[in-house]
Structure formats: structure tokens, C-alpha cells
Amino acid sequence: MTTTRPVSKAESAHPEAEVAFAAFIRRLAHDAATLRAIKSGKVDAILDPASGRAILLPEAREALRRGAAPANQILATLPREEYQRLLAAGLEPVTLALGEVLHEPGELIRQIYFPNESLLVSLVTRIQNHGALEIALVGSEGMVGLPVAQGIGTASVRAVAQGTGTALRMEAARFCEALGTCLALQRALHRYTHALIAQITQTAACNRFHQVEARLARWLLMASDRLQSNLIRFTHEWLADLLGVRRVGVTVAASALQQQRLIQYSRGNITILDREGLKASACECYQKIKDIFDCA
Amino acid sequence: MRRKQIVQPSDPAAVATVVMRLYVAGGAPNSVQAIANLEAICQQHLKGNYQLEIVDVFEQPLRALADGVIVTPSLTKLSPLPAAQVVGNLSDQSKVLLALGLQGKTP
Ligand SMILES: [Zn+2]
């Protein structure tokens, strides 16, 4: 899926005011460390000792005006007025914690979620006497609760948050209502549905034919793409559950990848050290799923 | 977003409760991210053994100024000493762990 990230520049009808404001910010940020922090784009506001007020930086102001720039790639492709219509209809930010269940099979989907890049959600199916198996991974490229968009109110799988992260969520009924008037969102969700089915299809074959080490490599790459980070927070128990193998199987596979210096893991943390190397260790499924997402 | 205080009850048996204050700018994107990043780090590395206060600089700017905060998000570790500060959305986990004095404890 191609991403058209909104350009975070304050739009102003008065360029002189904008220049003056930039100079004002520079005056407040008189030391090098503060200037660096502002340039990094990782800060939002600056304190003005003279007025005793906090002042939003232009990027943050613009993001808030838009209702926070959507980090979710489906939302990011929408025209601004369509996104704002969704916000007005009740799309709201939410923080989810590790293990939080967003929907259970056979139950009504009450909320739909658009994960931000900090959140991974696993779609998991359970087989009696065999435990759970992940059938798809949803992150900032997708949406949780997709059946709702097709007029289906009941979930067929469990959706569970993999670690703490943020998302935008909306009540299913209100989402359905809003979707009727959001043509760009309809198109984006058609593309995503296609890509998700492809992911599930490939995962089904992968789980049957590919070795744990290659599947672990695939999973780490997919997670890393969605988190836009080389750091993945995870435990062996979770991974074993997701890959449908015993914990020891994950330990052996992770050790092998670590010995090749492709990843480094410590309790709950996996860092990808060598992305290209990990790609070479992953099964073909990673690239196949990625290609379909990129083209969709 | 109006988040005032998140205080985790500390475990009295534990040695050093980490006391932190996070200054944020309302619901601005980096601030929202900083909260999520910090919560993840706390959950993972501090279990229940911390106190975190989240202060919105739009509600309490003078308090931030008094604390020497120039830009937000800004995380201050108050105790155990030495005090330390990290500025930004806290996406660099190793930097946060270092500031919190947790670096050596996680291999
Ligand atoms: Zn495979």
C-alpha cells in the first residue's frame, strides 16, 4: 500500500507571520540542545518564560488541527475532509496494552481500530487441544474489525494487541454509517481486504511448509515493517503461540538467528541487527506478502 | 486529551521506586507517543515499581518553567538520584533506560 503521509507544515495565509513565529521559536530555543530537539521533530511545544505559556510548534499545531496526523496508512491516504468527517463521527485515540483482546470469535465487533505505528495486533485462531495460531498481523498498514466494513457484525477470529501502542478507534455502528459517505476509505479498504486475504493465504501455506527459523525471520520482518522500527518487544511464549510451535522451538530458532548476528534478543526485546541477512533467512512468504501490500 | 496523573502504587518491599514526571503538550503527536513509549518501558522494565506523573504544560505551564523544562515532551527522573532528563517522544528506548538508570540491568 503506498503511503501519502501528510506533509506536516503549518499552512498560513500570512507568510510574514510564519517567519516571525519561526524567529520567535529560535529566540526561545537559545541553546544547541534545544534547537537539536526541535529539529529532530520529536518535540511538540516550547515554554515561553516571558509570557509563562506553552507554545505549540507549527508541526504539532497543524497535526492537532487535523486531529493529529494519522499515522495509520489507510487513514493517511484519505482526503482531509473525509478524515475529518470520521473524526467528527467519533474516531478517537486510544492506548492499548499487551494482551488486550479487541474482539473474540463469535462475538459482536463493537469497535474498529486503525493501529498507529506503535501497535501490532495479531489475528489469532484457536484449534481445540492445539492452542492458538496467528493467521495475520495487522499494524499501521491496516484496520482491525474489517468484517464491519463488509456489513458483517461478528468476528471470526480473535484480535489481540501485541504490546502497548496507540490506535484510532470508532464504534462499529458509527463507522458503518460514516463509511457510506467516505468513498476514498471504501476504496482503501477494498485494497486492504485484498492484501489481508493474500497475507492469510500465504500464512496458511507458510505454517504448513516452512521451518520455524524461516517463519520467525518472516514474522520479525513483518512486525518491523509495521512498527517502522528495528526493535520488537516480545516474549518467547507469545512468539511460540503465534507461530504455533513449542517455546523451545522459538528459542532454538531465535538462537540460530542470533548466532548469525541477524538479531539480538534479551528478555522481551528483539532487535534486528542485519535486515538484509534476515530477509535471506526468511521464507519467500515475507516478500510475497510485502509485494501484494505494496501493489494494493 | 486531558491526562492528569497516572500513579502506579509502588511495591513497599522493593528497593528503589523510580519516580518520574513526564511533561506533555496536550494531545500533540509526540506527546501521545511519549506516553505510550514510556508506559511500554515501565511495564516491561519496572513492573509495578514506579510512580509516574504526567503534567500537561497547557494546564500547568508555570510548573514546567519552574522545573526548567524548555520543550516537551520531557521526561524527568526525580528519584533515585541522580536526577536525569530525556527530551522528545522517547522512541529511543536505550536512551530512556540509560536516563532511568536501568541500562546495566537488562542484558
Ligand atoms: Zn513461509
mmCIF file of C-alpha atoms and ligand atoms in Angstrom:
data_model
loop_
_atom_site.group_PDB
_atom_site.id
_atom_site.type_symbol
_atom_site.label_atom_id
_atom_site.label_comp_id
_atom_site.label_asym_id
_atom_site.label_seq_id
_atom_site.Cartn_x
_atom_site.Cartn_y
_atom_site.Cartn_z
ATOM 1 C CA MET A 1 0.000 0.000 0.000
ATOM 2 C CA THR A 2 1.504 3.347 -0.920
ATOM 3 C CA THR A 3 1.610 5.907 1.815
ATOM 4 C CA THR A 4 0.914 9.531 1.244
ATOM 5 C CA ARG A 5 1.953 10.953 4.556
ATOM 6 C CA PRO A 6 0.548 14.401 5.108
ATOM 7 C CA VAL A 7 3.249 16.997 4.942
ATOM 8 C CA SER A 8 3.447 18.447 8.405
ATOM 9 C CA LYS A 9 3.928 22.073 7.556
ATOM 10 C CA ALA A 10 1.832 24.748 9.074
ATOM 11 C CA GLU A 11 -0.297 26.340 6.420
ATOM 12 C CA SER A 12 -0.577 30.019 6.889
ATOM 13 C CA ALA A 13 -2.209 32.710 4.870
ATOM 14 C CA HIS A 14 0.371 35.088 6.299
ATOM 15 C CA PRO A 15 3.919 34.097 5.405
ATOM 16 C CA GLU A 16 5.349 37.101 7.307
ATOM 17 C CA ALA A 17 3.649 35.904 10.474
ATOM 18 C CA GLU A 18 5.086 32.467 9.906
ATOM 19 C CA VAL A 19 8.624 33.826 9.521
ATOM 20 C CA ALA A 20 8.216 35.947 12.642
ATOM 21 C CA PHE A 21 6.933 32.943 14.542
ATOM 22 C CA ALA A 22 9.916 30.849 13.436
ATOM 23 C CA ALA A 23 12.257 33.599 14.644
ATOM 24 C CA PHE A 24 10.369 33.745 17.927
ATOM 25 C CA ILE A 25 10.832 29.983 18.413
ATOM 26 C CA ARG A 26 14.542 30.319 17.612
ATOM 27 C CA ARG A 27 14.876 33.055 20.231
ATOM 28 C CA LEU A 28 13.272 30.831 22.864
ATOM 29 C CA ALA A 29 15.433 27.877 21.928
ATOM 30 C CA HIS A 30 18.685 29.609 22.629
ATOM 31 C CA ASP A 31 20.848 26.567 23.356
ATOM 32 C CA ALA A 32 22.112 23.981 20.895
ATOM 33 C CA ALA A 33 20.454 21.006 22.620
ATOM 34 C CA THR A 34 17.010 22.598 22.427
ATOM 35 C CA LEU A 35 17.497 23.546 18.787
ATOM 36 C CA ARG A 36 18.572 19.977 18.063
ATOM 37 C CA ALA A 37 15.486 18.659 19.848
ATOM 38 C CA ILE A 38 13.237 20.894 17.775
ATOM 39 C CA LYS A 39 14.994 19.955 14.534
ATOM 40 C CA SER A 40 14.588 16.259 15.397
ATOM 41 C CA GLY A 41 10.822 16.646 15.055
ATOM 42 C CA LYS A 42 10.347 14.721 18.286
ATOM 43 C CA VAL A 43 9.057 17.590 20.389
ATOM 44 C CA ASP A 44 5.709 19.388 20.289
ATOM 45 C CA ALA A 45 5.861 22.540 22.366
ATOM 46 C CA ILE A 46 8.195 25.129 23.801
ATOM 47 C CA LEU A 47 7.830 27.050 27.049
ATOM 48 C CA ASP A 48 7.996 30.836 26.903
ATOM 49 C CA PRO A 49 9.302 32.221 30.227
ATOM 50 C CA ALA A 50 8.280 35.774 29.294
ATOM 51 C CA SER A 51 4.578 35.012 28.911
ATOM 52 C CA GLY A 52 4.540 31.944 31.138
ATOM 53 C CA ARG A 53 2.827 29.998 28.398
ATOM 54 C CA ALA A 54 3.456 26.855 26.412
ATOM 55 C CA ILE A 55 3.537 27.360 22.658
ATOM 56 C CA LEU A 56 2.833 24.581 20.181
ATOM 57 C CA LEU A 57 5.372 24.143 17.417
ATOM 58 C CA PRO A 58 3.911 24.603 13.918
ATOM 59 C CA GLU A 59 4.050 20.891 13.073
ATOM 60 C CA ALA A 60 2.172 19.917 16.218
ATOM 61 C CA ARG A 61 -0.332 22.706 15.712
ATOM 62 C CA GLU A 62 -1.046 21.504 12.201
ATOM 63 C CA ALA A 63 -1.289 17.901 13.374
ATOM 64 C CA LEU A 64 -3.755 18.860 16.086
ATOM 65 C CA ARG A 65 -5.737 20.971 13.662
ATOM 66 C CA ARG A 66 -6.091 17.880 11.524
ATOM 67 C CA GLY A 67 -6.986 15.947 14.637
ATOM 68 C CA ALA A 68 -3.462 14.545 14.946
ATOM 69 C CA ALA A 69 -1.849 13.472 11.706
ATOM 70 C CA PRO A 70 -2.963 9.933 11.025
ATOM 71 C CA ALA A 71 -0.055 7.549 11.466
ATOM 72 C CA ASN A 72 -2.238 4.765 10.155
ATOM 73 C CA GLN A 73 -1.551 4.326 6.466
ATOM 74 C CA ILE A 74 -5.153 3.768 5.446
ATOM 75 C CA LEU A 75 -6.235 6.981 7.163
ATOM 76 C CA ALA A 76 -3.209 8.807 5.781
ATOM 77 C CA THR A 77 -4.396 8.150 2.209
ATOM 78 C CA LEU A 78 -7.761 9.818 2.803
ATOM 79 C CA PRO A 79 -8.584 13.324 1.686
ATOM 80 C CA ARG A 80 -8.558 15.684 4.620
ATOM 81 C CA GLU A 81 -12.309 16.332 4.650
ATOM 82 C CA GLU A 82 -13.029 12.616 4.690
ATOM 83 C CA TYR A 83 -10.651 12.086 7.605
ATOM 84 C CA GLN A 84 -12.216 14.982 9.468
ATOM 85 C CA ARG A 85 -15.665 13.555 8.845
ATOM 86 C CA LEU A 86 -14.512 10.360 10.564
ATOM 87 C CA LEU A 87 -13.120 12.341 13.500
ATOM 88 C CA ALA A 88 -16.380 14.219 13.809
ATOM 89 C CA ALA A 89 -18.263 10.915 13.726
ATOM 90 C CA GLY A 90 -16.329 9.619 16.724
ATOM 91 C CA LEU A 91 -12.938 8.343 15.577
ATOM 92 C CA GLU A 92 -10.835 8.723 18.740
ATOM 93 C CA PRO A 93 -7.348 7.925 20.027
ATOM 94 C CA VAL A 94 -6.877 5.012 22.373
ATOM 95 C CA THR A 95 -3.916 3.305 24.029
ATOM 96 C CA LEU A 96 -3.952 -0.481 24.095
ATOM 97 C CA ALA A 97 -1.945 -2.750 26.354
ATOM 98 C CA LEU A 98 -0.225 -6.062 25.694
ATOM 99 C CA GLY A 99 -2.722 -8.894 25.597
ATOM 100 C CA GLU A 100 -5.781 -6.691 25.268
ATOM 101 C CA VAL A 101 -8.401 -8.520 23.224
ATOM 102 C CA LEU A 102 -10.146 -6.346 20.648
ATOM 103 C CA HIS A 103 -12.608 -8.961 19.540
ATOM 104 C CA GLU A 104 -13.319 -12.637 20.097
ATOM 105 C CA PRO A 105 -14.589 -15.162 17.567
ATOM 106 C CA GLY A 106 -18.348 -15.422 17.532
ATOM 107 C CA GLU A 107 -18.732 -12.112 19.321
ATOM 108 C CA LEU A 108 -20.027 -8.830 18.080
ATOM 109 C CA ILE A 109 -17.335 -6.405 16.896
ATOM 110 C CA ARG A 110 -18.071 -3.332 18.986
ATOM 111 C CA GLN A 111 -15.160 -1.156 17.931
ATOM 112 C CA ILE A 112 -12.952 -0.986 14.869
ATOM 113 C CA TYR A 113 -9.288 0.061 15.188
ATOM 114 C CA PHE A 114 -6.761 1.764 12.952
ATOM 115 C CA PRO A 115 -3.403 0.994 14.619
ATOM 116 C CA ASN A 116 -0.704 3.648 14.721
ATOM 117 C CA GLU A 117 2.871 2.612 14.042
ATOM 118 C CA SER A 118 3.382 1.810 17.725
ATOM 119 C CA LEU A 119 0.821 -1.010 17.722
ATOM 120 C CA LEU A 120 0.713 -4.555 16.391
ATOM 121 C CA VAL A 121 -2.424 -6.644 16.500
ATOM 122 C CA SER A 122 -2.466 -10.381 15.867
ATOM 123 C CA LEU A 123 -5.440 -12.110 14.333
ATOM 124 C CA VAL A 124 -5.445 -15.468 16.008
ATOM 125 C CA THR A 125 -7.445 -18.632 15.549
ATOM 126 C CA ARG A 126 -7.752 -21.420 18.116
ATOM 127 C CA ILE A 127 -7.854 -25.102 17.380
ATOM 128 C CA GLN A 128 -9.124 -27.350 20.146
ATOM 129 C CA ASN A 129 -6.294 -29.094 22.014
ATOM 130 C CA HIS A 130 -3.650 -27.284 19.948
ATOM 131 C CA GLY A 131 -3.755 -23.755 21.255
ATOM 132 C CA ALA A 132 -3.581 -20.618 19.168
ATOM 133 C CA LEU A 133 -2.094 -19.747 15.825
ATOM 134 C CA GLU A 134 -1.611 -16.337 14.270
ATOM 135 C CA ILE A 135 -3.225 -16.112 10.852
ATOM 136 C CA ALA A 136 -2.437 -12.468 10.154
ATOM 137 C CA LEU A 137 -0.644 -9.480 11.597
ATOM 138 C CA VAL A 138 -2.225 -6.041 11.493
ATOM 139 C CA GLY A 139 -0.317 -2.845 12.108
ATOM 140 C CA SER A 140 -0.287 0.725 10.863
ATOM 141 C CA GLU A 141 -0.934 -0.528 7.311
ATOM 142 C CA GLY A 142 -4.347 -1.869 8.205
ATOM 143 C CA MET A 143 -7.506 -1.993 10.223
ATOM 144 C CA VAL A 144 -8.883 -4.328 12.889
ATOM 145 C CA GLY A 145 -12.557 -5.157 12.539
ATOM 146 C CA LEU A 146 -12.575 -5.324 8.770
ATOM 147 C CA PRO A 147 -15.730 -7.525 8.608
ATOM 148 C CA VAL A 148 -17.690 -4.483 9.768
ATOM 149 C CA ALA A 149 -16.777 -2.704 6.539
ATOM 150 C CA GLN A 150 -18.346 -5.609 4.644
ATOM 151 C CA GLY A 151 -21.510 -5.438 6.708
ATOM 152 C CA ILE A 152 -20.575 -8.398 8.907
ATOM 153 C CA GLY A 153 -21.006 -7.651 12.578
ATOM 154 C CA THR A 154 -19.476 -10.768 14.115
ATOM 155 C CA ALA A 155 -15.795 -11.630 14.384
ATOM 156 C CA SER A 156 -14.483 -14.973 13.166
ATOM 157 C CA VAL A 157 -11.078 -14.695 14.854
ATOM 158 C CA ARG A 158 -9.562 -13.245 17.993
ATOM 159 C CA ALA A 159 -7.740 -9.915 17.653
ATOM 160 C CA VAL A 160 -5.178 -9.298 20.374
ATOM 161 C CA ALA A 161 -2.776 -6.395 20.951
ATOM 162 C CA GLN A 162 0.920 -7.303 20.911
ATOM 163 C CA GLY A 163 2.372 -4.799 23.304
ATOM 164 C CA THR A 164 1.395 -1.317 24.316
ATOM 165 C CA GLY A 165 0.584 1.000 21.460
ATOM 166 C CA THR A 166 -1.885 3.539 20.209
ATOM 167 C CA ALA A 167 -4.660 3.396 17.667
ATOM 168 C CA LEU A 168 -7.638 5.356 16.481
ATOM 169 C CA ARG A 169 -10.872 3.563 17.152
ATOM 170 C CA MET A 170 -14.508 4.025 16.372
ATOM 171 C CA GLU A 171 -17.760 2.385 17.340
ATOM 172 C CA ALA A 172 -18.662 -0.191 14.719
ATOM 173 C CA ALA A 173 -22.149 1.167 14.070
ATOM 174 C CA ARG A 174 -20.935 4.744 13.640
ATOM 175 C CA PHE A 175 -18.111 3.553 11.428
ATOM 176 C CA CYS A 176 -20.577 1.735 9.157
ATOM 177 C CA GLU A 177 -22.689 4.829 8.906
ATOM 178 C CA ALA A 178 -19.717 7.077 8.113
ATOM 179 C CA LEU A 179 -18.245 4.612 5.618
ATOM 180 C CA GLY A 180 -21.263 5.059 3.366
ATOM 181 C CA THR A 181 -20.202 8.614 2.598
ATOM 182 C CA CYS A 182 -16.426 8.051 2.584
ATOM 183 C CA LEU A 183 -15.583 6.867 -0.914
ATOM 184 C CA ALA A 184 -11.800 7.063 -0.562
ATOM 185 C CA LEU A 185 -11.991 4.989 2.617
ATOM 186 C CA GLN A 186 -14.142 2.404 0.827
ATOM 187 C CA ARG A 187 -11.532 2.111 -1.927
ATOM 188 C CA ALA A 188 -8.661 1.926 0.577
ATOM 189 C CA LEU A 189 -10.444 -0.823 2.498
ATOM 190 C CA HIS A 190 -11.099 -2.807 -0.698
ATOM 191 C CA ARG A 191 -7.364 -2.750 -1.381
ATOM 192 C CA TYR A 192 -6.580 -3.657 2.199
ATOM 193 C CA THR A 193 -9.064 -6.542 2.160
ATOM 194 C CA HIS A 194 -7.334 -7.947 -0.893
ATOM 195 C CA ALA A 195 -3.901 -7.611 0.747
ATOM 196 C CA LEU A 196 -5.123 -9.132 4.015
ATOM 197 C CA ILE A 197 -6.631 -12.153 2.267
ATOM 198 C CA ALA A 198 -3.326 -12.601 0.464
ATOM 199 C CA GLN A 199 -1.488 -12.428 3.784
ATOM 200 C CA ILE A 200 -3.783 -15.029 5.362
ATOM 201 C CA THR A 201 -3.461 -17.286 2.318
ATOM 202 C CA GLN A 202 0.310 -17.105 2.338
ATOM 203 C CA THR A 203 0.441 -17.575 6.111
ATOM 204 C CA ALA A 204 -1.646 -20.744 5.823
ATOM 205 C CA ALA A 205 0.853 -22.255 3.389
ATOM 206 C CA CYS A 206 3.776 -20.932 5.404
ATOM 207 C CA ASN A 207 2.578 -22.532 8.629
ATOM 208 C CA ARG A 208 2.330 -25.888 6.892
ATOM 209 C CA PHE A 209 5.519 -25.961 4.841
ATOM 210 C CA HIS A 210 8.178 -23.636 6.229
ATOM 211 C CA GLN A 211 10.659 -24.181 9.048
ATOM 212 C CA VAL A 212 10.362 -22.324 12.329
ATOM 213 C CA GLU A 213 13.549 -20.318 11.789
ATOM 214 C CA ALA A 214 12.398 -19.009 8.396
ATOM 215 C CA ARG A 215 8.935 -18.281 9.771
ATOM 216 C CA LEU A 216 10.374 -16.435 12.744
ATOM 217 C CA ALA A 217 12.508 -14.346 10.391
ATOM 218 C CA ARG A 218 9.431 -13.587 8.278
ATOM 219 C CA TRP A 219 7.425 -12.620 11.340
ATOM 220 C CA LEU A 220 10.132 -10.311 12.677
ATOM 221 C CA LEU A 221 10.438 -8.558 9.326
ATOM 222 C CA MET A 222 6.676 -8.117 9.050
ATOM 223 C CA ALA A 223 6.471 -6.775 12.590
ATOM 224 C CA SER A 224 9.401 -4.449 11.995
ATOM 225 C CA ASP A 225 7.809 -3.070 8.799
ATOM 226 C CA ARG A 226 4.588 -2.300 10.607
ATOM 227 C CA LEU A 227 6.258 -0.793 13.672
ATOM 228 C CA GLN A 228 8.714 1.104 11.469
ATOM 229 C CA SER A 229 11.353 0.103 13.981
ATOM 230 C CA ASN A 230 14.081 -2.497 14.350
ATOM 231 C CA LEU A 231 13.137 -3.041 17.962
ATOM 232 C CA ILE A 232 10.353 -5.531 18.598
ATOM 233 C CA ARG A 233 9.150 -6.176 22.118
ATOM 234 C CA PHE A 234 8.265 -9.769 22.529
ATOM 235 C CA THR A 235 8.473 -12.845 24.699
ATOM 236 C CA HIS A 236 9.134 -16.374 23.576
ATOM 237 C CA GLU A 237 5.769 -17.521 24.907
ATOM 238 C CA TRP A 238 3.962 -15.047 22.721
ATOM 239 C CA LEU A 239 6.011 -15.912 19.685
ATOM 240 C CA ALA A 240 5.563 -19.632 20.227
ATOM 241 C CA ASP A 241 1.832 -19.119 20.451
ATOM 242 C CA LEU A 242 1.737 -17.024 17.324
ATOM 243 C CA LEU A 243 3.866 -19.365 15.271
ATOM 244 C CA GLY A 244 2.052 -22.407 16.629
ATOM 245 C CA VAL A 245 5.207 -24.087 17.895
ATOM 246 C CA ARG A 246 6.619 -25.019 21.268
ATOM 247 C CA ARG A 247 8.509 -22.406 23.215
ATOM 248 C CA VAL A 248 11.722 -24.358 22.846
ATOM 249 C CA GLY A 249 11.280 -24.237 19.069
ATOM 250 C CA VAL A 250 11.252 -20.462 19.189
ATOM 251 C CA THR A 251 14.289 -20.429 21.474
ATOM 252 C CA VAL A 252 16.260 -22.621 19.089
ATOM 253 C CA ALA A 253 15.242 -20.566 16.053
ATOM 254 C CA ALA A 254 15.980 -17.250 17.782
ATOM 255 C CA SER A 255 19.365 -18.538 18.956
ATOM 256 C CA ALA A 256 20.234 -19.586 15.422
ATOM 257 C CA LEU A 257 19.334 -16.145 14.084
ATOM 258 C CA GLN A 258 21.272 -14.514 16.891
ATOM 259 C CA GLN A 259 24.331 -16.671 16.248
ATOM 260 C CA GLN A 260 24.310 -15.441 12.662
ATOM 261 C CA ARG A 261 24.264 -11.909 14.127
ATOM 262 C CA LEU A 262 20.976 -11.149 12.358
ATOM 263 C CA ILE A 263 19.098 -10.354 15.534
ATOM 264 C CA GLN A 264 19.837 -9.777 19.165
ATOM 265 C CA TYR A 265 17.403 -10.728 21.843
ATOM 266 C CA SER A 266 17.119 -10.270 25.545
ATOM 267 C CA ARG A 267 14.093 -10.682 27.765
ATOM 268 C CA GLY A 268 11.181 -9.281 25.838
ATOM 269 C CA ASN A 269 13.280 -7.406 23.302
ATOM 270 C CA ILE A 270 14.331 -8.422 19.841
ATOM 271 C CA THR A 271 16.496 -6.064 17.826
ATOM 272 C CA ILE A 272 17.064 -6.633 14.140
ATOM 273 C CA LEU A 273 20.774 -6.122 13.516
ATOM 274 C CA ASP A 274 21.003 -7.151 9.870
ATOM 275 C CA ARG A 275 17.843 -6.641 7.871
ATOM 276 C CA GLU A 276 19.165 -7.943 4.571
ATOM 277 C CA GLY A 277 20.586 -11.010 6.260
ATOM 278 C CA LEU A 278 17.286 -11.640 7.994
ATOM 279 C CA LYS A 279 15.487 -11.342 4.646
ATOM 280 C CA ALA A 280 17.794 -14.005 3.256
ATOM 281 C CA SER A 281 16.909 -16.256 6.205
ATOM 282 C CA ALA A 282 13.169 -15.640 5.902
ATOM 283 C CA CYS A 283 10.971 -17.804 3.735
ATOM 284 C CA GLU A 284 9.652 -16.452 0.437
ATOM 285 C CA CYS A 285 6.381 -15.602 2.176
ATOM 286 C CA TYR A 286 7.742 -12.331 3.569
ATOM 287 C CA GLN A 287 8.472 -10.868 0.147
ATOM 288 C CA LYS A 288 5.258 -12.246 -1.382
ATOM 289 C CA ILE A 289 3.080 -10.680 1.294
ATOM 290 C CA LYS A 290 5.011 -7.431 1.140
ATOM 291 C CA ASP A 291 4.759 -7.192 -2.649
ATOM 292 C CA ILE A 292 0.992 -7.643 -2.550
ATOM 293 C CA PHE A 293 0.677 -4.936 0.128
ATOM 294 C CA ASP A 294 2.925 -2.572 -1.802
ATOM 295 C CA CYS A 295 0.921 -3.051 -5.011
ATOM 296 C CA ALA A 296 -2.503 -2.975 -3.375
ATOM 297 C CA MET B 1 -6.526 14.669 25.525
ATOM 298 C CA ARG B 2 -6.540 15.524 29.186
ATOM 299 C CA ARG B 3 -4.371 13.119 31.119
ATOM 300 C CA LYS B 4 -3.545 14.355 34.587
ATOM 301 C CA GLN B 5 -1.931 11.743 36.691
ATOM 302 C CA ILE B 6 -1.064 8.134 36.386
ATOM 303 C CA VAL B 7 0.281 6.928 39.668
ATOM 304 C CA GLN B 8 1.241 3.316 39.972
ATOM 305 C CA PRO B 9 1.237 2.083 43.544
ATOM 306 C CA SER B 10 4.747 1.092 44.387
ATOM 307 C CA ASP B 11 5.758 -2.180 45.973
ATOM 308 C CA PRO B 12 6.884 -1.352 49.523
ATOM 309 C CA ALA B 13 9.174 -4.370 49.636
ATOM 310 C CA ALA B 14 11.154 -3.256 46.582
ATOM 311 C CA VAL B 15 14.310 -1.248 46.987
ATOM 312 C CA ALA B 16 14.149 1.824 44.811
ATOM 313 C CA THR B 17 10.902 3.062 43.324
ATOM 314 C CA VAL B 18 11.596 5.122 40.237
ATOM 315 C CA VAL B 19 9.761 8.422 40.446
ATOM 316 C CA MET B 20 9.243 10.216 37.151
ATOM 317 C CA ARG B 21 7.447 13.212 35.771
ATOM 318 C CA LEU B 22 6.551 13.484 32.121
ATOM 319 C CA TYR B 23 5.699 16.894 30.719
ATOM 320 C CA VAL B 24 3.494 16.712 27.635
ATOM 321 C CA ALA B 25 1.735 19.160 25.338
ATOM 322 C CA GLY B 26 -1.901 18.063 25.445
ATOM 323 C CA GLY B 27 -2.678 15.518 22.772
ATOM 324 C CA ALA B 28 0.088 16.603 20.366
ATOM 325 C CA PRO B 29 1.503 13.636 18.423
ATOM 326 C CA ASN B 30 4.944 13.418 20.053
ATOM 327 C CA SER B 31 3.376 13.739 23.481
ATOM 328 C CA VAL B 32 0.919 10.919 22.823
ATOM 329 C CA GLN B 33 3.804 8.841 21.544
ATOM 330 C CA ALA B 34 5.979 9.660 24.549
ATOM 331 C CA ILE B 35 3.255 8.440 26.922
ATOM 332 C CA ALA B 36 2.830 5.186 25.024
ATOM 333 C CA ASN B 37 6.586 4.629 24.757
ATOM 334 C CA LEU B 38 7.122 5.321 28.430
ATOM 335 C CA GLU B 39 4.242 3.114 29.513
ATOM 336 C CA ALA B 40 5.684 0.271 27.473
ATOM 337 C CA ILE B 41 9.120 0.753 29.029
ATOM 338 C CA CYS B 42 7.675 0.943 32.553
ATOM 339 C CA GLN B 43 5.553 -2.140 32.064
ATOM 340 C CA GLN B 44 8.493 -4.069 30.767
ATOM 341 C CA HIS B 45 11.378 -2.894 32.921
ATOM 342 C CA LEU B 46 9.859 -1.509 36.093
ATOM 343 C CA LYS B 47 6.886 -3.810 36.553
ATOM 344 C CA GLY B 48 4.835 -2.026 39.226
ATOM 345 C CA ASN B 49 7.788 -0.373 40.835
ATOM 346 C CA TYR B 50 7.436 3.221 39.703
ATOM 347 C CA GLN B 51 5.480 6.418 40.087
ATOM 348 C CA LEU B 52 4.720 8.427 37.012
ATOM 349 C CA GLU B 53 3.092 11.802 36.950
ATOM 350 C CA ILE B 54 2.014 13.219 33.631
ATOM 351 C CA VAL B 55 1.798 17.005 33.521
ATOM 352 C CA ASP B 56 0.153 18.855 30.643
ATOM 353 C CA VAL B 57 2.086 22.081 30.032
ATOM 354 C CA PHE B 58 -1.023 23.749 28.689
ATOM 355 C CA GLU B 59 -2.637 23.260 32.074
ATOM 356 C CA GLN B 60 0.430 23.903 34.247
ATOM 357 C CA PRO B 61 2.984 25.896 32.247
ATOM 358 C CA LEU B 62 4.450 27.625 35.285
ATOM 359 C CA ARG B 63 5.215 24.332 36.918
ATOM 360 C CA ALA B 64 7.097 23.227 33.820
ATOM 361 C CA LEU B 65 9.033 26.500 33.742
ATOM 362 C CA ALA B 66 9.871 26.163 37.420
ATOM 363 C CA ASP B 67 11.195 22.685 36.680
ATOM 364 C CA GLY B 68 13.438 24.066 33.943
ATOM 365 C CA VAL B 69 11.514 22.444 31.096
ATOM 366 C CA ILE B 70 12.099 24.189 27.761
ATOM 367 C CA VAL B 71 10.484 21.831 25.272
ATOM 368 C CA THR B 72 8.010 18.957 25.612
ATOM 369 C CA PRO B 73 7.654 16.043 25.756
ATOM 370 C CA SER B 74 10.233 15.995 28.515
ATOM 371 C CA LEU B 75 10.790 13.212 30.999
ATOM 372 C CA THR B 76 12.441 13.877 34.344
ATOM 373 C CA LYS B 77 13.604 11.146 36.674
ATOM 374 C CA LEU B 78 13.306 12.569 40.172
ATOM 375 C CA SER B 79 14.484 9.606 42.177
ATOM 376 C CA PRO B 80 16.568 7.652 42.801
ATOM 377 C CA LEU B 81 19.271 10.267 42.341
ATOM 378 C CA PRO B 82 20.970 11.401 40.218
ATOM 379 C CA ALA B 83 18.110 13.191 38.513
ATOM 380 C CA ALA B 84 18.048 12.849 34.733
ATOM 381 C CA GLN B 85 16.116 14.254 31.809
ATOM 382 C CA VAL B 86 15.169 12.987 28.373
ATOM 383 C CA VAL B 87 13.595 15.257 25.788
ATOM 384 C CA GLY B 88 11.490 14.035 22.847
ATOM 385 C CA ASN B 89 8.974 11.304 22.134
ATOM 386 C CA LEU B 90 11.047 8.659 23.990
ATOM 387 C CA SER B 91 11.271 6.435 20.909
ATOM 388 C CA ASP B 92 14.945 5.775 21.673
ATOM 389 C CA GLN B 93 14.475 3.147 24.335
ATOM 390 C CA SER B 94 18.156 2.753 25.243
ATOM 391 C CA LYS B 95 18.395 6.485 25.907
ATOM 392 C CA VAL B 96 15.414 6.320 28.254
ATOM 393 C CA LEU B 97 16.771 3.253 30.045
ATOM 394 C CA LEU B 98 20.098 4.993 30.500
ATOM 395 C CA ALA B 99 18.415 8.053 31.984
ATOM 396 C CA LEU B 100 16.352 5.874 34.302
ATOM 397 C CA GLY B 101 19.492 4.074 35.421
ATOM 398 C CA LEU B 102 18.247 0.744 34.057
ATOM 399 C CA GLN B 103 20.793 0.215 31.328
ATOM 400 C CA GLY B 104 23.067 -2.273 33.090
ATOM 401 C CA LYS B 105 20.172 -4.332 34.395
ATOM 402 C CA THR B 106 18.918 -5.533 31.019
ATOM 403 C CA PRO B 107 21.462 -7.557 29.069
HETATM 404 ZN ZN ZN C 1 6.771 -19.019 4.728
#
